[in-house]
Coordinates of C-alpha atoms in Angstrom, one line a residue:
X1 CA 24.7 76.1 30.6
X2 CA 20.8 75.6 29.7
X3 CA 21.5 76.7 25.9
X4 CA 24.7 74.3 25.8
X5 CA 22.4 71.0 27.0
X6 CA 19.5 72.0 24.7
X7 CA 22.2 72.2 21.8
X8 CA 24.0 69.0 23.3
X9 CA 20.2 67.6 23.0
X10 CA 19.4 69.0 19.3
X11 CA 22.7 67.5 18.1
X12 CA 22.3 64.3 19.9
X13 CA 18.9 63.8 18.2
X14 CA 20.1 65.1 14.7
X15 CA 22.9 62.5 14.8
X16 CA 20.1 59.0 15.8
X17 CA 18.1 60.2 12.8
X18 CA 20.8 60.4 10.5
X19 CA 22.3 56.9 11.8
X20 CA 18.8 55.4 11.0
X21 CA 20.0 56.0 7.3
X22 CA 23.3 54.5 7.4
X23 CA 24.0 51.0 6.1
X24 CA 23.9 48.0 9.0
X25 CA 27.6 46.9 7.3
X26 CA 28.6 49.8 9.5
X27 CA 31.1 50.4 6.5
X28 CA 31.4 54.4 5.4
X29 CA 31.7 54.6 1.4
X30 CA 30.5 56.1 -1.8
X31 CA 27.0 55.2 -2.2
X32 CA 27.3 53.0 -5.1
X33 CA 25.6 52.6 -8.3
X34 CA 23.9 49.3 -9.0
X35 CA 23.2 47.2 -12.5
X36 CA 20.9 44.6 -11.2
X37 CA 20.8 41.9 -14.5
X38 CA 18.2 39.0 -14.7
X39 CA 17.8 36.9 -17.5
X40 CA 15.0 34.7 -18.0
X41 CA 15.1 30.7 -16.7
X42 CA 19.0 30.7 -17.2
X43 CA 20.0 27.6 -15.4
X44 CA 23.1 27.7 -13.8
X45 CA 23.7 24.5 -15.6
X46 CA 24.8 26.5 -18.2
X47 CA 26.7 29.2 -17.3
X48 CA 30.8 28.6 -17.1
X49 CA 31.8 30.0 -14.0
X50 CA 29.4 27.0 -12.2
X51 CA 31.6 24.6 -14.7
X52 CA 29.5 24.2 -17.7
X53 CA 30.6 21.8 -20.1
X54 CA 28.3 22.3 -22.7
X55 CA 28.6 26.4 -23.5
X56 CA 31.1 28.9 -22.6
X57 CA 29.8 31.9 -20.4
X58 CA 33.4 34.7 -20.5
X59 CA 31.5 37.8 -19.6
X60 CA 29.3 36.0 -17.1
X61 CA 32.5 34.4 -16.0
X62 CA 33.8 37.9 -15.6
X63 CA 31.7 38.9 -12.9
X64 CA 32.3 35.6 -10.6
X65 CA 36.4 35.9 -11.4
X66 CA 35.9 39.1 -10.2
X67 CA 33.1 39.1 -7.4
X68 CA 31.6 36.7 -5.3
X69 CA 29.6 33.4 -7.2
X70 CA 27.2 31.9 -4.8
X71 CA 26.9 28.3 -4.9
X72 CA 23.2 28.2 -3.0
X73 CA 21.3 30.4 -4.2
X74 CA 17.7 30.0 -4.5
X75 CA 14.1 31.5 -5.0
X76 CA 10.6 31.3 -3.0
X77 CA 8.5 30.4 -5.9
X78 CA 10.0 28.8 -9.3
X79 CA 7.9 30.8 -11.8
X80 CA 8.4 34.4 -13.6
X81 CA 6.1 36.7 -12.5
X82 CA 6.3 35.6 -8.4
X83 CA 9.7 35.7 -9.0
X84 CA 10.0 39.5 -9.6
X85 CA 7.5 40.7 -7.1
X86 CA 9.7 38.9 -4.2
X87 CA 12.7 40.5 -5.8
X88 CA 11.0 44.3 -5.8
X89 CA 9.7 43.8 -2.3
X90 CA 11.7 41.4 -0.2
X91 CA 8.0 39.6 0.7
X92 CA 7.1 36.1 -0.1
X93 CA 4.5 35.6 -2.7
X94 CA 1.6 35.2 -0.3
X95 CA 2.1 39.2 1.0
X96 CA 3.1 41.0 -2.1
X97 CA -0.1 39.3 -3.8
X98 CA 1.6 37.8 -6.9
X99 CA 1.5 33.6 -6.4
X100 CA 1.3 33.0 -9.6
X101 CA 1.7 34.4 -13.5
X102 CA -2.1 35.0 -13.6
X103 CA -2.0 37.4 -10.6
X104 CA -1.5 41.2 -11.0
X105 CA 1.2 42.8 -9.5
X106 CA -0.2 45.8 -6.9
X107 CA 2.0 48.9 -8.0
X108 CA 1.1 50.7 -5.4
X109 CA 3.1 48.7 -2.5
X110 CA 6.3 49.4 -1.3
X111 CA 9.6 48.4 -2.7
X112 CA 12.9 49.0 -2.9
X113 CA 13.1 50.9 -6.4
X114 CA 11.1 53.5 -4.5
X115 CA 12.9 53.7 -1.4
X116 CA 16.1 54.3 -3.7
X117 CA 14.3 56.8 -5.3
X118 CA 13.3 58.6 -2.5
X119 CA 16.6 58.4 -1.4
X120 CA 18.1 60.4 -4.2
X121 CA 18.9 57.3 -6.8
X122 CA 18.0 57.7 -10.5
X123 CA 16.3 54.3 -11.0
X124 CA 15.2 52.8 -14.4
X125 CA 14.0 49.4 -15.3
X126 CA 14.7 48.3 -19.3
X127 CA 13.6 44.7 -20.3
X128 CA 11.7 41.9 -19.4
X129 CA 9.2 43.1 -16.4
X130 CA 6.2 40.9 -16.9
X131 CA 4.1 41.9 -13.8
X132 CA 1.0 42.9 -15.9
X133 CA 0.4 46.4 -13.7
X134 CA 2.6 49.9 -14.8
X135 CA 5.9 49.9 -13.5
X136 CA 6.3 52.4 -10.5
X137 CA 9.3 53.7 -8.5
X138 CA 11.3 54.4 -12.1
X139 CA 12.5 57.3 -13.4
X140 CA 12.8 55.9 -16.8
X141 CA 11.3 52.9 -17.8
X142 CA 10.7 50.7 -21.2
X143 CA 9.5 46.9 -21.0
X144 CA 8.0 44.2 -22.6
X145 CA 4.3 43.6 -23.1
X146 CA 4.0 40.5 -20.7
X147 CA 6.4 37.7 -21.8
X148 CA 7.7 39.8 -24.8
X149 CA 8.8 38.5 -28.4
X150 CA 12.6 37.5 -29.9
X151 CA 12.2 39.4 -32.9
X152 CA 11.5 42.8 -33.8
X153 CA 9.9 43.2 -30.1
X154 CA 6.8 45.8 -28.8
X155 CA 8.2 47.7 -26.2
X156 CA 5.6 49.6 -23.1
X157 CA 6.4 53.1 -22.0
X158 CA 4.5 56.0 -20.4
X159 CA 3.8 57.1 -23.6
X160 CA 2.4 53.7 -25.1
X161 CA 3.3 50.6 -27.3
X162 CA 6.6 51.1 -29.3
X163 CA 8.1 48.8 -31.8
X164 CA 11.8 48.2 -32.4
X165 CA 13.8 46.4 -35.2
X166 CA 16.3 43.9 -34.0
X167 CA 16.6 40.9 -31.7
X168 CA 15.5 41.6 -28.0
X169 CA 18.5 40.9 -26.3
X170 CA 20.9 43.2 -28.3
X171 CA 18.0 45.8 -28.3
X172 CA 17.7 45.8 -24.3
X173 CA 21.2 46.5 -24.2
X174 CA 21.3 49.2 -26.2
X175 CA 18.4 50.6 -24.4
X176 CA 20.1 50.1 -21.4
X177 CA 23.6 51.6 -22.7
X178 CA 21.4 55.2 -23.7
X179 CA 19.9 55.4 -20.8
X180 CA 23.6 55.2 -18.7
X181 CA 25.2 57.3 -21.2
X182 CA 22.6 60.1 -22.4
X183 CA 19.2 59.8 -20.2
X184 CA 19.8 59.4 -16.8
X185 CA 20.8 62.7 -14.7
X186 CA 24.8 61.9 -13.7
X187 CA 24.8 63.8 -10.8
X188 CA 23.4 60.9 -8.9
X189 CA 23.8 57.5 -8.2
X190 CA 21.6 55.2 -10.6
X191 CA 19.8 51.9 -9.9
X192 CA 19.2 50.1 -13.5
X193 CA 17.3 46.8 -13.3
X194 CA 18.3 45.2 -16.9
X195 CA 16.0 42.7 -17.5
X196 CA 16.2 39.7 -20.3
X197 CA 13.6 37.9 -21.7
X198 CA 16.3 35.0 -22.7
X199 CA 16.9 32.3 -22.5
X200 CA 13.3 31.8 -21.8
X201 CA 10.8 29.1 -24.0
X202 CA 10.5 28.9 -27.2
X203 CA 14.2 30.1 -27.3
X204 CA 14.7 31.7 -30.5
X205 CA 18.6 32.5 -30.9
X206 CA 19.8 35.6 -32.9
X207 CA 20.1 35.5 -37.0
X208 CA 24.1 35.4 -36.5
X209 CA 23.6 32.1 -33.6
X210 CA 21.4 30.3 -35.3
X211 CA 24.2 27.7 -36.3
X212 CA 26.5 28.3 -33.5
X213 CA 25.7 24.9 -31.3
X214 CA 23.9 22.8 -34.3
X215 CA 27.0 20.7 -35.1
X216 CA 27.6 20.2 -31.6
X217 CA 26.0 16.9 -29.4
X218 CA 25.1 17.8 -26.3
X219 CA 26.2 15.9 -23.3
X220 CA 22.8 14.2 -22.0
X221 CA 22.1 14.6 -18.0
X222 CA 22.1 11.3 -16.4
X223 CA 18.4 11.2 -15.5
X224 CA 17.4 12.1 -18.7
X225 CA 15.2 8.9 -18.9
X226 CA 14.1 9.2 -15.2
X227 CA 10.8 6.8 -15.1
X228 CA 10.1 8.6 -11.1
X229 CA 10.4 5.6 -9.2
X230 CA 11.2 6.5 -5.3
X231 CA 8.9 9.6 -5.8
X232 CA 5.3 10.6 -5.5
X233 CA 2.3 11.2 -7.9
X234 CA 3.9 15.0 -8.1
X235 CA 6.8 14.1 -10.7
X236 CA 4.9 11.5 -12.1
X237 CA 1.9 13.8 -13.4
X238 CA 3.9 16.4 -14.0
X239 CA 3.5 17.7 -18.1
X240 CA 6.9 19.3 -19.0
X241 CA 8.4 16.3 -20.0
X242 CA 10.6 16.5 -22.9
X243 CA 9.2 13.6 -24.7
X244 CA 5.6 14.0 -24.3
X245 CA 4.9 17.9 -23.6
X246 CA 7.7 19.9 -25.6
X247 CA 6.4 20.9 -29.1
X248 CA 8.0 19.6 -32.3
X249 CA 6.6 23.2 -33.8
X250 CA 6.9 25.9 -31.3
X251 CA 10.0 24.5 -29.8
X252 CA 11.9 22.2 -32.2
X253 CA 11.2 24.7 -34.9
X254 CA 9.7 22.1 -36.9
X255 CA 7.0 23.2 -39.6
X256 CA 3.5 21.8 -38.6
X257 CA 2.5 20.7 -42.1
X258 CA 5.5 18.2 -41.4
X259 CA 4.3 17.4 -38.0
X260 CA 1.1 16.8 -38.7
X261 CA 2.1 14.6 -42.1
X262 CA 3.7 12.2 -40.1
X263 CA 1.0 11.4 -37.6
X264 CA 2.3 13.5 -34.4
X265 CA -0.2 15.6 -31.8
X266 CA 0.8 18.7 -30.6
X267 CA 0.2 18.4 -26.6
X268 CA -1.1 21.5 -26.4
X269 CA -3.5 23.3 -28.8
X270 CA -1.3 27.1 -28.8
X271 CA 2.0 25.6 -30.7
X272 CA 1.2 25.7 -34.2
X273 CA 0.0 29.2 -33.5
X274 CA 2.9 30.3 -31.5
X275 CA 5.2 28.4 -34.6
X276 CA 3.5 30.6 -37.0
X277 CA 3.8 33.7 -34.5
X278 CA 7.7 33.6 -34.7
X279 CA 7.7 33.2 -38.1
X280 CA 5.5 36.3 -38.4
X281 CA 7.5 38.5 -36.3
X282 CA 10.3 38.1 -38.9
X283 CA 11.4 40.3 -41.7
X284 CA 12.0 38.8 -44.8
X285 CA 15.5 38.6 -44.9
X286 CA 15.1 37.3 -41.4
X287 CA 13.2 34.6 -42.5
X288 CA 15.3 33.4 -45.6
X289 CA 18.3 33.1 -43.0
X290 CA 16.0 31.4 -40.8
X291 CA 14.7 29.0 -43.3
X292 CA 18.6 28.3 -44.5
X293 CA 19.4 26.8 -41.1
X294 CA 16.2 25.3 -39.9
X295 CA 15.2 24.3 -43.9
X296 CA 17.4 20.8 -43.9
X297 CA 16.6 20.4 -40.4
X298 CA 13.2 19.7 -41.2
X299 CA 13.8 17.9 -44.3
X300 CA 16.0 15.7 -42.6
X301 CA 13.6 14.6 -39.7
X302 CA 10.8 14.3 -42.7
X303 CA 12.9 11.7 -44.0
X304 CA 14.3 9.9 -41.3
X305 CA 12.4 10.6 -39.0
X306 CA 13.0 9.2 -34.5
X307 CA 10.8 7.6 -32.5
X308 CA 10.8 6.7 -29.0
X309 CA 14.1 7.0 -27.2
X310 CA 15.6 8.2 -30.7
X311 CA 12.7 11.4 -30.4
X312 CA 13.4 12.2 -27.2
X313 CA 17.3 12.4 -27.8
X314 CA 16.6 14.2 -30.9
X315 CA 14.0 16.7 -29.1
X316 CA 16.8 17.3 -26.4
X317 CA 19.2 18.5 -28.9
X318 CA 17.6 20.6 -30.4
X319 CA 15.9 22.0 -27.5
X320 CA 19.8 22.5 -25.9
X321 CA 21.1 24.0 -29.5
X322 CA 18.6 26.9 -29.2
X323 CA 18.7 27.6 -25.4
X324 CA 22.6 27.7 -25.3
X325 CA 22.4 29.9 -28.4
X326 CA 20.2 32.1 -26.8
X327 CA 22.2 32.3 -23.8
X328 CA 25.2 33.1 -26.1
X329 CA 23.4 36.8 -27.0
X330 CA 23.0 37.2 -23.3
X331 CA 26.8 36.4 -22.1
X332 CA 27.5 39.1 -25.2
X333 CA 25.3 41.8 -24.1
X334 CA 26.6 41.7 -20.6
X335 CA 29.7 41.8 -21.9
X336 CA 29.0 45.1 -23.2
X337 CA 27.3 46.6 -20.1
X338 CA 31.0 45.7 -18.6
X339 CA 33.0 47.3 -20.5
X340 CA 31.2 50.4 -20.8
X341 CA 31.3 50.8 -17.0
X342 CA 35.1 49.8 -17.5
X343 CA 35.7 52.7 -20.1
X344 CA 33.8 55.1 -18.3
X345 CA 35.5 54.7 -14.9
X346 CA 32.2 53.6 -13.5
X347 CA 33.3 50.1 -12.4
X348 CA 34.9 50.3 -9.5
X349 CA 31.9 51.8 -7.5
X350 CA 29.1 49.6 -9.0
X351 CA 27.6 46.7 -8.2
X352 CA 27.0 44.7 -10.7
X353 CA 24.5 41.9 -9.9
X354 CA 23.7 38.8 -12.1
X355 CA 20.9 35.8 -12.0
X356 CA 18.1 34.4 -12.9
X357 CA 14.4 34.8 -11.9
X358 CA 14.8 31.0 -11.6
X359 CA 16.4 27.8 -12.4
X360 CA 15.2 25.5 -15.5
X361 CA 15.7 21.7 -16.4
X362 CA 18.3 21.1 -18.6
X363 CA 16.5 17.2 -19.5
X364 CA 16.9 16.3 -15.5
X365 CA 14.3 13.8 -14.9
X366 CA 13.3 14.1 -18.5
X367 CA 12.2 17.8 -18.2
X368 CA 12.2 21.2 -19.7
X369 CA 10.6 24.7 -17.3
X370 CA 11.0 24.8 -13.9
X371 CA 8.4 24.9 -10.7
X372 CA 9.2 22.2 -8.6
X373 CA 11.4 22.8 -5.6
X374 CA 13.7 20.1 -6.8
X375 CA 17.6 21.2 -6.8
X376 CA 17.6 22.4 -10.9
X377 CA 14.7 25.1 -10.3
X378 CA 14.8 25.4 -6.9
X379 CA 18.2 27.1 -7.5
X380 CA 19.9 29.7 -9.5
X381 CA 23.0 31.5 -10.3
X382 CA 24.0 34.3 -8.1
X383 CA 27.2 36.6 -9.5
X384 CA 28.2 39.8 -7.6
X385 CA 30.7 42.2 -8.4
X386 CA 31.3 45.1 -5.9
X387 CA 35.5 46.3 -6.3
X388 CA 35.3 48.2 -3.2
X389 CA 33.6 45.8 -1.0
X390 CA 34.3 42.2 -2.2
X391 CA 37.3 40.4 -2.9
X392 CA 37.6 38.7 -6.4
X393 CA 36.9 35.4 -6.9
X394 CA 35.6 34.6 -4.0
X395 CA 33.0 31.5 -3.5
X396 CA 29.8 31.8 -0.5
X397 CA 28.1 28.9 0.5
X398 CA 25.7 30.3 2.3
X399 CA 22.2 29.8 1.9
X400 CA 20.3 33.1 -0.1
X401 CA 17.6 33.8 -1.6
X402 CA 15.8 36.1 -4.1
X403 CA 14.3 37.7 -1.1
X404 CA 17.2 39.0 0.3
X405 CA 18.0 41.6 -2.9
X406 CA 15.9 44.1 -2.0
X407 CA 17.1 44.3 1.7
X408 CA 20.9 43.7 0.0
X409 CA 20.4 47.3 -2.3
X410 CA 19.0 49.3 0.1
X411 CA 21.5 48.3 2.9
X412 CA 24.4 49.1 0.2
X413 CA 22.9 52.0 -0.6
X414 CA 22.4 53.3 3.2
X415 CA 18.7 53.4 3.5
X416 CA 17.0 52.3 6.2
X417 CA 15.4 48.7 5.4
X418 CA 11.6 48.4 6.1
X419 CA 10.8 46.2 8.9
X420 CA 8.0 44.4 7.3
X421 CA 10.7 43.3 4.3
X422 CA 11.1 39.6 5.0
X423 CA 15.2 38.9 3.8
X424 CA 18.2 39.6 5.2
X425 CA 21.1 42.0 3.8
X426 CA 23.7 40.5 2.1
X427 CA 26.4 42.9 2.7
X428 CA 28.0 40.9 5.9
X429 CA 28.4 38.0 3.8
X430 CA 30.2 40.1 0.9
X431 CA 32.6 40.8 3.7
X432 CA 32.9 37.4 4.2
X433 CA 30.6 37.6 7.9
X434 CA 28.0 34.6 7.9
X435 CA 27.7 35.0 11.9
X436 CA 23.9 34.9 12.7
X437 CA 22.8 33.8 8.8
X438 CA 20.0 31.5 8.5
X439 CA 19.9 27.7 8.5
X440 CA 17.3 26.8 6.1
X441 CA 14.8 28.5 3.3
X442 CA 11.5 28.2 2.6
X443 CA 9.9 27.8 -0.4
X444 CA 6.0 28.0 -1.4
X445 CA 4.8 27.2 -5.1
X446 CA 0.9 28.1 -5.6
X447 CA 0.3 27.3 -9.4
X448 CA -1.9 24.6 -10.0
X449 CA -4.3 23.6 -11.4
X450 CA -2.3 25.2 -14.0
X451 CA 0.2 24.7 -17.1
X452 CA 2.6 21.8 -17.2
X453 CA 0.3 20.4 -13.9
X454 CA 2.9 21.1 -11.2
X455 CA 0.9 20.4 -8.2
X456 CA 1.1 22.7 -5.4
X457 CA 3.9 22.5 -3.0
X458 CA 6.0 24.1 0.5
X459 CA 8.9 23.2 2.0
X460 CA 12.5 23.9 3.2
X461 CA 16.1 23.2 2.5
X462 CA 19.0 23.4 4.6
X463 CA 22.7 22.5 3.6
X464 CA 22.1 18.9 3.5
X465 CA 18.8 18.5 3.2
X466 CA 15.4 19.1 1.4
X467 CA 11.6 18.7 3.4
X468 CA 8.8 19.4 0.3
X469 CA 4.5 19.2 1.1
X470 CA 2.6 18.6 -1.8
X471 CA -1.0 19.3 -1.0
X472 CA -4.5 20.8 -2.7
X473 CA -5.8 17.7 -3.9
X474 CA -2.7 15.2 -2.9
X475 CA -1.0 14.8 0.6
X476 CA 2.3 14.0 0.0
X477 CA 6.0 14.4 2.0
X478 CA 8.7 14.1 0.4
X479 CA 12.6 13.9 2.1
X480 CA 15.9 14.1 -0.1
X481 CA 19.2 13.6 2.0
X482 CA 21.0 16.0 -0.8
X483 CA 25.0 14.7 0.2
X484 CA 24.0 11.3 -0.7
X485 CA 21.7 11.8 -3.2
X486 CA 22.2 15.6 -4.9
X487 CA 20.0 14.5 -8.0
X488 CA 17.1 13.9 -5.7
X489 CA 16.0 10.5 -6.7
X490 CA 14.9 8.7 -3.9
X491 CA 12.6 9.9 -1.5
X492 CA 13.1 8.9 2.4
X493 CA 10.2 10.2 4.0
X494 CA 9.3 6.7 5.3
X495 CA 12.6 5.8 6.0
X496 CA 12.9 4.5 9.2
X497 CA 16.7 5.4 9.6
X498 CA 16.1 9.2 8.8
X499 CA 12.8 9.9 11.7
X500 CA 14.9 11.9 13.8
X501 CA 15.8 14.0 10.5
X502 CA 12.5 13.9 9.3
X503 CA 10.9 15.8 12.6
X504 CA 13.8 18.2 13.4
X505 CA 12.9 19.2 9.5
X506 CA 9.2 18.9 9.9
X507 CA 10.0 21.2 13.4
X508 CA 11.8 24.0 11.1
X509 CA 9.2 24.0 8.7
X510 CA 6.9 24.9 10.7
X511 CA 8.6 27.4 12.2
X512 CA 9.6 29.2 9.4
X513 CA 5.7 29.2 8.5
X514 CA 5.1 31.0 11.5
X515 CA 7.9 33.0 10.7
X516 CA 7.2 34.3 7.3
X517 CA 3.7 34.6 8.0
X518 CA 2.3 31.7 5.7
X519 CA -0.6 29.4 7.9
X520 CA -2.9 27.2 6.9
X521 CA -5.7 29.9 7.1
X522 CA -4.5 32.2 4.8
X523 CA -3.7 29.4 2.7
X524 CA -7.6 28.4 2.9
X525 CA -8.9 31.8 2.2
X526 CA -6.5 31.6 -1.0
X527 CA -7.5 28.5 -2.0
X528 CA -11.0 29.6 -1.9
X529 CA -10.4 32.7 -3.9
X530 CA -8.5 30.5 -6.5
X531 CA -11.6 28.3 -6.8
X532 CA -14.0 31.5 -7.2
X533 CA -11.0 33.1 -10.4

């Protein structure tokens, strides 16, 4: 009888550790493999399955026909590199140290490409990584040197700077298609984070899209023109307005000789040199097909040449014509990801994962980048496809974030996820399950002073509505009622019919502050350290 309890007790004990390891959907399956694909400021403006009407997205499409498309999605911080820390480690950007581009990314922390690892997952990250530091937690890994060039990119690896021939987006792809097909050790499950530089500035398409969108006119967003009225000093001082801060050279492709000729500035100092950087990267024949398409274009606006609202129409255009071009190379590319898991049988038990690392203005409020919390960079697409788990075409509401991946991968994947990870799992909502989701997400930007001036800025948004503190050396609120007003035109902060709104929002706030850890005195003791960089 003694040995029976102590084996009763041994097997009792060997069963809570193993259930410590199983996945919280307390579903029992394969563990799966897992593509996770980012592209680079892809709006979701743009992209067909969130009904585009200015560029067709069919691969894209695939994975929302079917998956599951997410129709409120969003990030914690609108900018790249802050972006990808939260991703990797499920923190916001005030615990995983990265707040801004400038920061360096600590490779030492945890995340979840290390936990998978651990866990018996061949992981591999190919692309765009642009966190400065070495990537860690990867059995294979090959990225860009910070942002990364269009043309005949530098790659980092272990074993140092490499240079390949091509256009980046076709050449991550085919990095990413060895690496499933001949590197990685197929007795395991895998964990490839496929990373794009595109769409991001100064969106230079590929040699055979270079005329693919120039005949077309783009439809122009309504606020286009937006002169900020109904909003603070935030929007107004903002500088990534298409008319006054987008570069004829560097982004409209437009030879500074010509610019200069016909009495333009450049805003910035950096675009005639980043102009003549593109131009550099290309081979000869590159350039000579280059020079075909963008040759008259230049001519042309030499000799009849827009001003005022004619410029900024004109600057749109062509700003749209690239980016959608861009985007074209990426839709492809992931259309050839797809069907290699298809003819490899591989489909069924992968999740396939698409978005951005942000939103971007598509000309709303007269813009180009991204930052602000408002609605266009705030947000981005979300496209999951999961065959054993979620049912096609299926649409979520439900408000996520960027933060939840790494808690979403792990819990898919059976590990145990870290308490101190900040996001929730997404796996109850894949089986359509929102009981016990959250309300409201937060939202902390930290660059500034900085490029294109976006001040700094927290807040929250729930289903209806948006709360946003700009502060550092303004003290502004600002309140959008987002069912009335979804392009977020008019703020009601002093509206006298929205108080009660205004302090059950100011209430939340606060209390998802307390809840992710982000009070006023570490933001002092960052703020200091800012001053002192």
């Amino acid at each position: 009888m003694k040995y029976n309890r102590l084996f009763l007790c041994i097997l009792i004990a060997f069963f809570a550790i193993g259930c410590k390891q199983k996945s919280t959907s307390k579903i029992s399956y394969e563990r799966p493999n897992i593509i996770f694909i980012m592209s680079d400021d892809h709006a979701y403006q743009a992209i067909g399955a969130y009904g585009s009407k200015m560029n067709e997205t069919p691969n894209i499409d695939r994975l929302a026909n079917e998956g599951m498309r997410f129709d409120k999605a969003f990030v914690t911080n609108s900018i790249c590199s802050p972006s990808r820390a939260v991703v990797l480690t499920g923190k916001h950007s005030h615990l995983n140290g990265v707040r801004d581009n400038i920061n360096v990314f600590d490779s030492t922390q945890q995340t979840y490409p290390k936990l998978l690892q651990k866990a018996g997952y061949e992981t591999a990250v190919i692309g765009k990584w642009h966190l400065k530091s070495q990537p860690t937690g990867f059995d294979y890994w090959k990225v860009l040197p910070d942002q990364g060039h269009y043309y005949n990119p530098d790659f980092r690896t272990p074993e140092g700077i490499v240079q390949e021939q091509g256009y980046v987006t076709d050449i991550i792809t085919d990095m990413a298609l060895e690496w499933l097909d001949v590197k990685r050790d197929k007795a395991k499950p895998f964990m490839m984070m496929y990373h794009h530089k595109a769409p991001h500035r100064e969106w230079l398409p590929a040699m055979e899209h270079l005329t693919d969108f120039k005949a077309d006119l783009i439809a122009e967003p309504e606020s286009l023109f937006d002169d900020y009225k109904g909003r603070g000093r935030a929007a107004k001082e903002a500088e990534m307005k298409i008319s006054d801060h987008m570069g004829l050279s560097n982004d409209n492709k437009m030879d500074p000789k010509i610019v200069k000729s016909l009495g333009f500035e450049q805003f910035m100092g950096w675009y005639e040199g980043a102009y003549r950087n593109n131009l550099a990267r290309m081979t000869e024949k590159e350039k000579a097909a280059w020079n075909k398409v963008y040759g008259p274009i230049n001519r042309d606006f030499e000799k009849n040449t827009p001003r005022g609202k004619d410029l900024i129409r004109w600057k749109y255009q062509r700003y749209m014509q690239d980016y959608l071009a861009c985007i074209k190379s990426v839709d492809e590319n992931i259309g050839r990801v797809l069907d290699y898991l298809e003819e490899r049988g591989l489909a069924e038990n992968t999740i396939v994962v698409y978005t951005s690392d942000q939103g971007f203005y598509l000309g709303e409020h007269g813009w180009f980048d991204k930052r602000f919390m408002y609605e266009e960079s705030f947000r981005t697409p979300l496209l999951v496809r999961w065959p054993r788990m979620i049912k096609s075409g299926t649409v979520n509401s439900d408000l996520v974030q960027n933060l939840d991946f790494a808690e979403t991968f792990l819990d898919a994947a059976g590990v145990e996820i870290p308490k101190d990870m900040q996001g929730k799992s997404m796996l109850p909502l894949f089986e359509g399950n929102n009981q016990n989701w959250r309300d409201a997400v937060y939202y902390h930007y930290w660059e500034y002073p900085g490029i294109h001036a976006v001040k700094r800025h927290y807040g929250l948004r729930t289903k209806t509505h948006k709360l946003i503190h700009f502060y550092y050396d303004i003290d502004e609120w600002e309140l959008y009622d987002l069912e009335k007003d979804p392009n977020e035109m008019m703020n009601l902060i002093d509206d006298p019919s929205y108080e009660l709104v205004k302090q059950d929002l100011i209430k939340k706030l606060e209390n998802l502050r307390k809840q992710y850890h982000d009070t006023d005195s570490l933001n002092q003791a960052i703020l200091k350290s800012d001053l002192n960089r």
